[in-house]
Amino acid sequence: MRFTERAHRKFASEWEKMLSHPFIMELSKGRLADETFDFWAMQDYIFVREAIRFFAVLLARFPRKYQKPFGQMLVGLEHELEIFGEYASKRGIDLQSVEATPICHAYNSFLLASAYHEDVDANFVILYTAEKAYHEAWKRVRAGLKKGTPYEGFIENWAGDQFKQYVAWLESELDTMTAGYPESRLANLDSIFLLTVRYEYLFWEMAYNRLQWI
Ligand code: MP5
């Protein structure tokens, strides 16, 4: 069985709990409070800005064949920052003054620690899981909303065809590199998959409850 199939089967209930979080449910019904969405947008802006370092470390550490795709991903992240910038200026939000919440801080720290200390396969698990989670979440949002909402830029970015192809590429690379792995290594990667799903869940939880430092 492919690694991604195995992980999705094994952690199907955690995956569904993450995707059916009230943040996504309410957003896809057009019923999420504007301030709650703003809170997410401010934190995800920080998340993406800091994720640039994660991708850059991977670009430096990974084999040559990954440098071009990772260079393209970095360009994609700059584009995402522009989407956040446009949303923020419409809402009168100053992104420069935003501080990372504990969960955003922890998730970014986990990414950076993994980039420096984990192997290619483990980093691909994190990347695949986080990107697949966003693709699925924003497809749910798209399915529930009419055109013309303030969320359009985010929906197009993460639910669109280009992102879909990118996630499919991550999936096939990950499944190819893990084919024939011993059970001990697969079990290790399973736990990295689960940890990433847990962070994804907590990120929605953080935004929904506007969880902050003291
Ligand atoms: C992504 C994101 C998607 N922006 N935020 C979280 C919490 N998880 C996943 O990643 P990317 O690199 O912005 O497409």
PDB file of C-alpha atoms and ligand atoms in Angstrom:
ATOM      1  CA  MET A   1       0.000   0.000   0.000  1.00  0.00           C
ATOM      2  CA  ARG A   2       1.216   3.521  -0.786  1.00  0.00           C
ATOM      3  CA  PHE A   3       2.416   5.514   2.225  1.00  0.00           C
ATOM      4  CA  THR A   4      -0.142   8.303   1.776  1.00  0.00           C
ATOM      5  CA  GLU A   5      -2.984   5.785   1.489  1.00  0.00           C
ATOM      6  CA  ARG A   6      -1.775   4.017   4.622  1.00  0.00           C
ATOM      7  CA  ALA A   7      -1.511   7.249   6.625  1.00  0.00           C
ATOM      8  CA  HIS A   8      -4.946   8.516   5.554  1.00  0.00           C
ATOM      9  CA  ARG A   9      -6.493   5.160   6.487  1.00  0.00           C
ATOM     10  CA  LYS A  10      -4.736   4.962   9.814  1.00  0.00           C
ATOM     11  CA  PHE A  11      -5.602   8.522  10.858  1.00  0.00           C
ATOM     12  CA  ALA A  12      -8.928   8.941   9.051  1.00  0.00           C
ATOM     13  CA  SER A  13     -10.769  10.122  12.158  1.00  0.00           C
ATOM     14  CA  GLU A  14      -8.148  12.762  13.088  1.00  0.00           C
ATOM     15  CA  TRP A  15      -8.109  13.945   9.473  1.00  0.00           C
ATOM     16  CA  GLU A  16     -11.885  14.326   9.386  1.00  0.00           C
ATOM     17  CA  LYS A  17     -11.924  16.053  12.768  1.00  0.00           C
ATOM     18  CA  MET A  18      -9.430  18.579  11.447  1.00  0.00           C
ATOM     19  CA  LEU A  19     -11.403  19.175   8.226  1.00  0.00           C
ATOM     20  CA  SER A  20     -14.765  19.439   9.926  1.00  0.00           C
ATOM     21  CA  HIS A  21     -13.524  21.989  12.442  1.00  0.00           C
ATOM     22  CA  PRO A  22     -16.200  24.630  13.237  1.00  0.00           C
ATOM     23  CA  PHE A  23     -13.943  27.288  11.680  1.00  0.00           C
ATOM     24  CA  ILE A  24     -14.182  25.585   8.286  1.00  0.00           C
ATOM     25  CA  MET A  25     -17.844  24.614   8.721  1.00  0.00           C
ATOM     26  CA  GLU A  26     -18.918  28.159   9.591  1.00  0.00           C
ATOM     27  CA  LEU A  27     -16.665  29.719   6.957  1.00  0.00           C
ATOM     28  CA  SER A  28     -18.135  27.474   4.257  1.00  0.00           C
ATOM     29  CA  LYS A  29     -21.639  28.537   5.260  1.00  0.00           C
ATOM     30  CA  GLY A  30     -20.698  32.221   5.227  1.00  0.00           C
ATOM     31  CA  ARG A  31     -21.361  32.389   8.947  1.00  0.00           C
ATOM     32  CA  LEU A  32     -17.927  32.923  10.415  1.00  0.00           C
ATOM     33  CA  ALA A  33     -17.439  36.188  12.338  1.00  0.00           C
ATOM     34  CA  ASP A  34     -15.244  38.648  10.403  1.00  0.00           C
ATOM     35  CA  GLU A  35     -12.984  39.148  13.429  1.00  0.00           C
ATOM     36  CA  THR A  36     -12.383  35.400  13.653  1.00  0.00           C
ATOM     37  CA  PHE A  37     -11.397  35.247   9.987  1.00  0.00           C
ATOM     38  CA  ASP A  38      -9.146  38.281  10.464  1.00  0.00           C
ATOM     39  CA  PHE A  39      -7.436  36.501  13.356  1.00  0.00           C
ATOM     40  CA  TRP A  40      -6.735  33.489  11.131  1.00  0.00           C
ATOM     41  CA  ALA A  41      -5.500  35.724   8.278  1.00  0.00           C
ATOM     42  CA  MET A  42      -3.058  37.569  10.547  1.00  0.00           C
ATOM     43  CA  GLN A  43      -1.667  34.323  11.938  1.00  0.00           C
ATOM     44  CA  ASP A  44      -1.507  32.524   8.617  1.00  0.00           C
ATOM     45  CA  TYR A  45       0.340  35.500   7.172  1.00  0.00           C
ATOM     46  CA  ILE A  46       2.993  34.948   9.872  1.00  0.00           C
ATOM     47  CA  PHE A  47       2.908  31.197   9.241  1.00  0.00           C
ATOM     48  CA  VAL A  48       3.550  31.615   5.507  1.00  0.00           C
ATOM     49  CA  ARG A  49       6.185  34.312   6.006  1.00  0.00           C
ATOM     50  CA  GLU A  50       8.103  32.034   8.398  1.00  0.00           C
ATOM     51  CA  ALA A  51       7.512  28.986   6.180  1.00  0.00           C
ATOM     52  CA  ILE A  52       9.735  30.687   3.589  1.00  0.00           C
ATOM     53  CA  ARG A  53      12.677  29.837   5.862  1.00  0.00           C
ATOM     54  CA  PHE A  54      11.514  26.205   6.051  1.00  0.00           C
ATOM     55  CA  PHE A  55      11.365  25.918   2.250  1.00  0.00           C
ATOM     56  CA  ALA A  56      14.692  27.715   1.847  1.00  0.00           C
ATOM     57  CA  VAL A  57      16.466  25.303   4.219  1.00  0.00           C
ATOM     58  CA  LEU A  58      14.935  22.349   2.356  1.00  0.00           C
ATOM     59  CA  LEU A  59      16.067  23.843  -0.937  1.00  0.00           C
ATOM     60  CA  ALA A  60      19.602  24.069   0.426  1.00  0.00           C
ATOM     61  CA  ARG A  61      19.621  20.550   1.905  1.00  0.00           C
ATOM     62  CA  PHE A  62      17.695  18.491  -0.654  1.00  0.00           C
ATOM     63  CA  PRO A  63      19.150  16.733  -3.740  1.00  0.00           C
ATOM     64  CA  ARG A  64      19.604  18.810  -6.906  1.00  0.00           C
ATOM     65  CA  LYS A  65      16.402  17.506  -8.561  1.00  0.00           C
ATOM     66  CA  TYR A  66      14.288  19.275  -5.950  1.00  0.00           C
ATOM     67  CA  GLN A  67      15.866  22.693  -6.281  1.00  0.00           C
ATOM     68  CA  LYS A  68      13.785  23.881  -9.226  1.00  0.00           C
ATOM     69  CA  PRO A  69      10.403  22.843  -7.730  1.00  0.00           C
ATOM     70  CA  PHE A  70      11.370  24.321  -4.373  1.00  0.00           C
ATOM     71  CA  GLY A  71      12.432  27.562  -6.047  1.00  0.00           C
ATOM     72  CA  GLN A  72       8.960  27.685  -7.644  1.00  0.00           C
ATOM     73  CA  MET A  73       7.331  27.035  -4.274  1.00  0.00           C
ATOM     74  CA  LEU A  74       9.177  30.019  -2.811  1.00  0.00           C
ATOM     75  CA  VAL A  75       7.744  32.204  -5.585  1.00  0.00           C
ATOM     76  CA  GLY A  76       4.300  30.769  -4.723  1.00  0.00           C
ATOM     77  CA  LEU A  77       4.738  31.776  -1.078  1.00  0.00           C
ATOM     78  CA  GLU A  78       5.556  35.360  -2.078  1.00  0.00           C
ATOM     79  CA  HIS A  79       2.333  35.363  -4.092  1.00  0.00           C
ATOM     80  CA  GLU A  80       0.428  34.134  -1.025  1.00  0.00           C
ATOM     81  CA  LEU A  81       1.883  36.984   1.035  1.00  0.00           C
ATOM     82  CA  GLU A  82       0.443  39.386  -1.548  1.00  0.00           C
ATOM     83  CA  ILE A  83      -3.005  37.793  -1.149  1.00  0.00           C
ATOM     84  CA  PHE A  84      -2.753  38.343   2.612  1.00  0.00           C
ATOM     85  CA  GLY A  85      -1.583  41.923   1.991  1.00  0.00           C
ATOM     86  CA  GLU A  86      -4.595  42.683  -0.229  1.00  0.00           C
ATOM     87  CA  TYR A  87      -7.020  41.205   2.288  1.00  0.00           C
ATOM     88  CA  ALA A  88      -5.370  43.091   5.169  1.00  0.00           C
ATOM     89  CA  SER A  89      -5.488  46.452   3.417  1.00  0.00           C
ATOM     90  CA  LYS A  90      -9.209  45.995   2.651  1.00  0.00           C
ATOM     91  CA  ARG A  91      -9.847  45.216   6.310  1.00  0.00           C
ATOM     92  CA  GLY A  92      -7.542  47.916   7.687  1.00  0.00           C
ATOM     93  CA  ILE A  93      -5.205  45.374   9.301  1.00  0.00           C
ATOM     94  CA  ASP A  94      -1.542  46.213   9.897  1.00  0.00           C
ATOM     95  CA  LEU A  95       0.267  42.924   9.240  1.00  0.00           C
ATOM     96  CA  GLN A  96       3.632  44.278  10.363  1.00  0.00           C
ATOM     97  CA  SER A  97       2.431  44.594  13.945  1.00  0.00           C
ATOM     98  CA  VAL A  98       1.152  41.009  14.233  1.00  0.00           C
ATOM     99  CA  GLU A  99       2.891  38.650  16.668  1.00  0.00           C
ATOM    100  CA  ALA A 100       2.751  34.858  16.360  1.00  0.00           C
ATOM    101  CA  THR A 101       0.399  33.149  18.828  1.00  0.00           C
ATOM    102  CA  PRO A 102       1.777  30.145  20.808  1.00  0.00           C
ATOM    103  CA  ILE A 103       0.376  27.619  18.319  1.00  0.00           C
ATOM    104  CA  CYS A 104       1.597  29.485  15.247  1.00  0.00           C
ATOM    105  CA  HIS A 105       4.981  29.854  16.915  1.00  0.00           C
ATOM    106  CA  ALA A 106       5.122  26.150  17.811  1.00  0.00           C
ATOM    107  CA  TYR A 107       4.069  25.004  14.327  1.00  0.00           C
ATOM    108  CA  ASN A 108       6.684  27.205  12.637  1.00  0.00           C
ATOM    109  CA  SER A 109       9.353  26.029  15.101  1.00  0.00           C
ATOM    110  CA  PHE A 110       8.461  22.403  14.364  1.00  0.00           C
ATOM    111  CA  LEU A 111       8.844  23.076  10.620  1.00  0.00           C
ATOM    112  CA  LEU A 112      12.195  24.743  10.999  1.00  0.00           C
ATOM    113  CA  ALA A 113      13.579  22.112  13.384  1.00  0.00           C
ATOM    114  CA  SER A 114      12.500  19.398  10.928  1.00  0.00           C
ATOM    115  CA  ALA A 115      14.059  21.233   8.000  1.00  0.00           C
ATOM    116  CA  TYR A 116      17.423  21.270   9.760  1.00  0.00           C
ATOM    117  CA  HIS A 117      17.363  17.896  11.489  1.00  0.00           C
ATOM    118  CA  GLU A 118      15.092  15.467   9.652  1.00  0.00           C
ATOM    119  CA  ASP A 119      15.656  13.534   6.430  1.00  0.00           C
ATOM    120  CA  VAL A 120      14.092  14.300   3.054  1.00  0.00           C
ATOM    121  CA  ASP A 121      11.295  11.745   3.509  1.00  0.00           C
ATOM    122  CA  ALA A 122      10.153  13.132   6.867  1.00  0.00           C
ATOM    123  CA  ASN A 123      10.095  16.670   5.482  1.00  0.00           C
ATOM    124  CA  PHE A 124       8.078  15.464   2.505  1.00  0.00           C
ATOM    125  CA  VAL A 125       5.565  13.941   4.930  1.00  0.00           C
ATOM    126  CA  ILE A 126       5.156  17.288   6.712  1.00  0.00           C
ATOM    127  CA  LEU A 127       4.902  19.212   3.475  1.00  0.00           C
ATOM    128  CA  TYR A 128       2.459  16.819   1.852  1.00  0.00           C
ATOM    129  CA  THR A 129       0.252  16.679   4.961  1.00  0.00           C
ATOM    130  CA  ALA A 130       0.107  20.453   5.492  1.00  0.00           C
ATOM    131  CA  GLU A 131      -0.544  21.239   1.811  1.00  0.00           C
ATOM    132  CA  LYS A 132      -3.102  18.463   1.373  1.00  0.00           C
ATOM    133  CA  ALA A 133      -4.895  19.653   4.530  1.00  0.00           C
ATOM    134  CA  TYR A 134      -5.185  23.199   3.148  1.00  0.00           C
ATOM    135  CA  HIS A 135      -6.239  21.994  -0.299  1.00  0.00           C
ATOM    136  CA  GLU A 136      -9.040  19.877   1.191  1.00  0.00           C
ATOM    137  CA  ALA A 137     -10.114  22.559   3.673  1.00  0.00           C
ATOM    138  CA  TRP A 138     -10.387  25.283   1.046  1.00  0.00           C
ATOM    139  CA  LYS A 139     -12.223  22.956  -1.364  1.00  0.00           C
ATOM    140  CA  ARG A 140     -14.855  22.555   1.366  1.00  0.00           C
ATOM    141  CA  VAL A 141     -15.025  26.318   1.745  1.00  0.00           C
ATOM    142  CA  ARG A 142     -15.357  26.773  -2.029  1.00  0.00           C
ATOM    143  CA  ALA A 143     -18.098  24.142  -2.235  1.00  0.00           C
ATOM    144  CA  GLY A 144     -20.258  25.983   0.286  1.00  0.00           C
ATOM    145  CA  LEU A 145     -19.882  29.572  -0.902  1.00  0.00           C
ATOM    146  CA  LYS A 146     -21.080  31.611  -3.872  1.00  0.00           C
ATOM    147  CA  LYS A 147     -18.578  33.710  -5.824  1.00  0.00           C
ATOM    148  CA  GLY A 148     -17.733  37.199  -4.709  1.00  0.00           C
ATOM    149  CA  THR A 149     -16.904  36.673  -1.026  1.00  0.00           C
ATOM    150  CA  PRO A 150     -13.883  38.407   0.569  1.00  0.00           C
ATOM    151  CA  TYR A 151     -12.249  34.949   0.700  1.00  0.00           C
ATOM    152  CA  GLU A 152     -11.970  34.542  -3.079  1.00  0.00           C
ATOM    153  CA  GLY A 153      -8.174  35.053  -3.242  1.00  0.00           C
ATOM    154  CA  PHE A 154      -7.553  32.380  -0.608  1.00  0.00           C
ATOM    155  CA  ILE A 155     -10.005  29.957  -2.222  1.00  0.00           C
ATOM    156  CA  GLU A 156      -8.431  30.339  -5.669  1.00  0.00           C
ATOM    157  CA  ASN A 157      -4.954  29.863  -4.243  1.00  0.00           C
ATOM    158  CA  TRP A 158      -5.498  26.704  -2.203  1.00  0.00           C
ATOM    159  CA  ALA A 159      -8.503  25.063  -3.876  1.00  0.00           C
ATOM    160  CA  GLY A 160      -7.400  25.829  -7.454  1.00  0.00           C
ATOM    161  CA  ASP A 161      -5.933  23.541 -10.129  1.00  0.00           C
ATOM    162  CA  GLN A 162      -2.339  24.680  -9.796  1.00  0.00           C
ATOM    163  CA  PHE A 163      -2.323  23.845  -6.088  1.00  0.00           C
ATOM    164  CA  LYS A 164      -4.098  20.557  -6.786  1.00  0.00           C
ATOM    165  CA  GLN A 165      -1.301  19.572  -9.187  1.00  0.00           C
ATOM    166  CA  TYR A 166       1.339  20.607  -6.686  1.00  0.00           C
ATOM    167  CA  VAL A 167      -0.241  18.427  -3.966  1.00  0.00           C
ATOM    168  CA  ALA A 168      -0.475  15.502  -6.432  1.00  0.00           C
ATOM    169  CA  TRP A 169       3.236  15.922  -7.173  1.00  0.00           C
ATOM    170  CA  LEU A 170       4.114  15.907  -3.456  1.00  0.00           C
ATOM    171  CA  GLU A 171       2.007  12.781  -3.015  1.00  0.00           C
ATOM    172  CA  SER A 172       3.636  10.878  -5.850  1.00  0.00           C
ATOM    173  CA  GLU A 173       7.174  11.869  -4.806  1.00  0.00           C
ATOM    174  CA  LEU A 174       6.451  10.792  -1.240  1.00  0.00           C
ATOM    175  CA  ASP A 175       4.893   7.480  -2.281  1.00  0.00           C
ATOM    176  CA  THR A 176       7.797   6.738  -4.626  1.00  0.00           C
ATOM    177  CA  MET A 177      10.521   7.504  -2.089  1.00  0.00           C
ATOM    178  CA  THR A 178       8.858   5.437   0.653  1.00  0.00           C
ATOM    179  CA  ALA A 179       8.036   2.384  -1.484  1.00  0.00           C
ATOM    180  CA  GLY A 180       9.573  -0.743   0.039  1.00  0.00           C
ATOM    181  CA  TYR A 181      10.469   0.939   3.348  1.00  0.00           C
ATOM    182  CA  PRO A 182      10.644  -1.320   6.415  1.00  0.00           C
ATOM    183  CA  GLU A 183       7.747  -1.144   8.878  1.00  0.00           C
ATOM    184  CA  SER A 184       9.888   0.615  11.502  1.00  0.00           C
ATOM    185  CA  ARG A 185      10.591   3.560   9.208  1.00  0.00           C
ATOM    186  CA  LEU A 186       6.980   3.711   7.992  1.00  0.00           C
ATOM    187  CA  ALA A 187       5.769   3.822  11.601  1.00  0.00           C
ATOM    188  CA  ASN A 188       8.127   6.732  12.204  1.00  0.00           C
ATOM    189  CA  LEU A 189       6.708   8.624   9.244  1.00  0.00           C
ATOM    190  CA  ASP A 190       3.154   7.804  10.384  1.00  0.00           C
ATOM    191  CA  SER A 191       3.804   9.675  13.600  1.00  0.00           C
ATOM    192  CA  ILE A 192       5.117  12.696  11.685  1.00  0.00           C
ATOM    193  CA  PHE A 193       1.953  12.631   9.557  1.00  0.00           C
ATOM    194  CA  LEU A 194      -0.175  12.539  12.709  1.00  0.00           C
ATOM    195  CA  LEU A 195       1.793  15.343  14.358  1.00  0.00           C
ATOM    196  CA  THR A 196       1.252  17.549  11.303  1.00  0.00           C
ATOM    197  CA  VAL A 197      -2.493  16.775  11.237  1.00  0.00           C
ATOM    198  CA  ARG A 198      -2.616  17.705  14.922  1.00  0.00           C
ATOM    199  CA  TYR A 199      -0.917  21.037  14.241  1.00  0.00           C
ATOM    200  CA  GLU A 200      -3.327  21.706  11.375  1.00  0.00           C
ATOM    201  CA  TYR A 201      -6.266  21.008  13.672  1.00  0.00           C
ATOM    202  CA  LEU A 202      -4.787  23.240  16.386  1.00  0.00           C
ATOM    203  CA  PHE A 203      -4.230  26.068  13.927  1.00  0.00           C
ATOM    204  CA  TRP A 204      -8.001  26.223  13.205  1.00  0.00           C
ATOM    205  CA  GLU A 205      -8.682  25.824  16.917  1.00  0.00           C
ATOM    206  CA  MET A 206      -6.326  28.704  17.709  1.00  0.00           C
ATOM    207  CA  ALA A 207      -8.023  30.981  15.164  1.00  0.00           C
ATOM    208  CA  TYR A 208     -11.564  29.991  16.157  1.00  0.00           C
ATOM    209  CA  ASN A 209     -10.920  30.642  19.846  1.00  0.00           C
ATOM    210  CA  ARG A 210      -8.444  33.476  19.244  1.00  0.00           C
ATOM    211  CA  LEU A 211      -5.943  31.792  21.554  1.00  0.00           C
ATOM    212  CA  GLN A 212      -3.190  34.147  22.670  1.00  0.00           C
ATOM    213  CA  TRP A 213      -0.242  34.447  25.018  1.00  0.00           C
ATOM    214  CA  ILE A 214      -0.798  36.072  28.412  1.00  0.00           C
TER     215      ILE A 214
HETATM  216  C1  MP5 B   1      -0.767  26.002   4.902  1.00  0.00           C
HETATM  217  C2  MP5 B   1      -0.892  27.281   5.475  1.00  0.00           C
HETATM  218  C3  MP5 B   1      -0.549  25.824   3.429  1.00  0.00           C
HETATM  219  N1  MP5 B   1      -0.807  28.399   4.728  1.00  0.00           N
HETATM  220  N2  MP5 B   1      -1.135  27.409   6.817  1.00  0.00           N
HETATM  221  C4  MP5 B   1      -1.211  26.313   7.578  1.00  0.00           C
HETATM  222  C5  MP5 B   1      -1.458  26.457   9.028  1.00  0.00           C
HETATM  223  N3  MP5 B   1      -1.113  25.075   7.051  1.00  0.00           N
HETATM  224  C6  MP5 B   1      -0.879  24.922   5.730  1.00  0.00           C
HETATM  225  O1  MP5 B   1       0.788  25.990   3.122  1.00  0.00           O
HETATM  226  P1  MP5 B   1       1.286  27.039   2.012  1.00  0.00           P
HETATM  227  O2  MP5 B   1       2.768  26.832   2.007  1.00  0.00           O
HETATM  228  O3  MP5 B   1       0.864  28.411   2.479  1.00  0.00           O
HETATM  229  O4  MP5 B   1       0.630  26.689   0.728  1.00  0.00           O
END
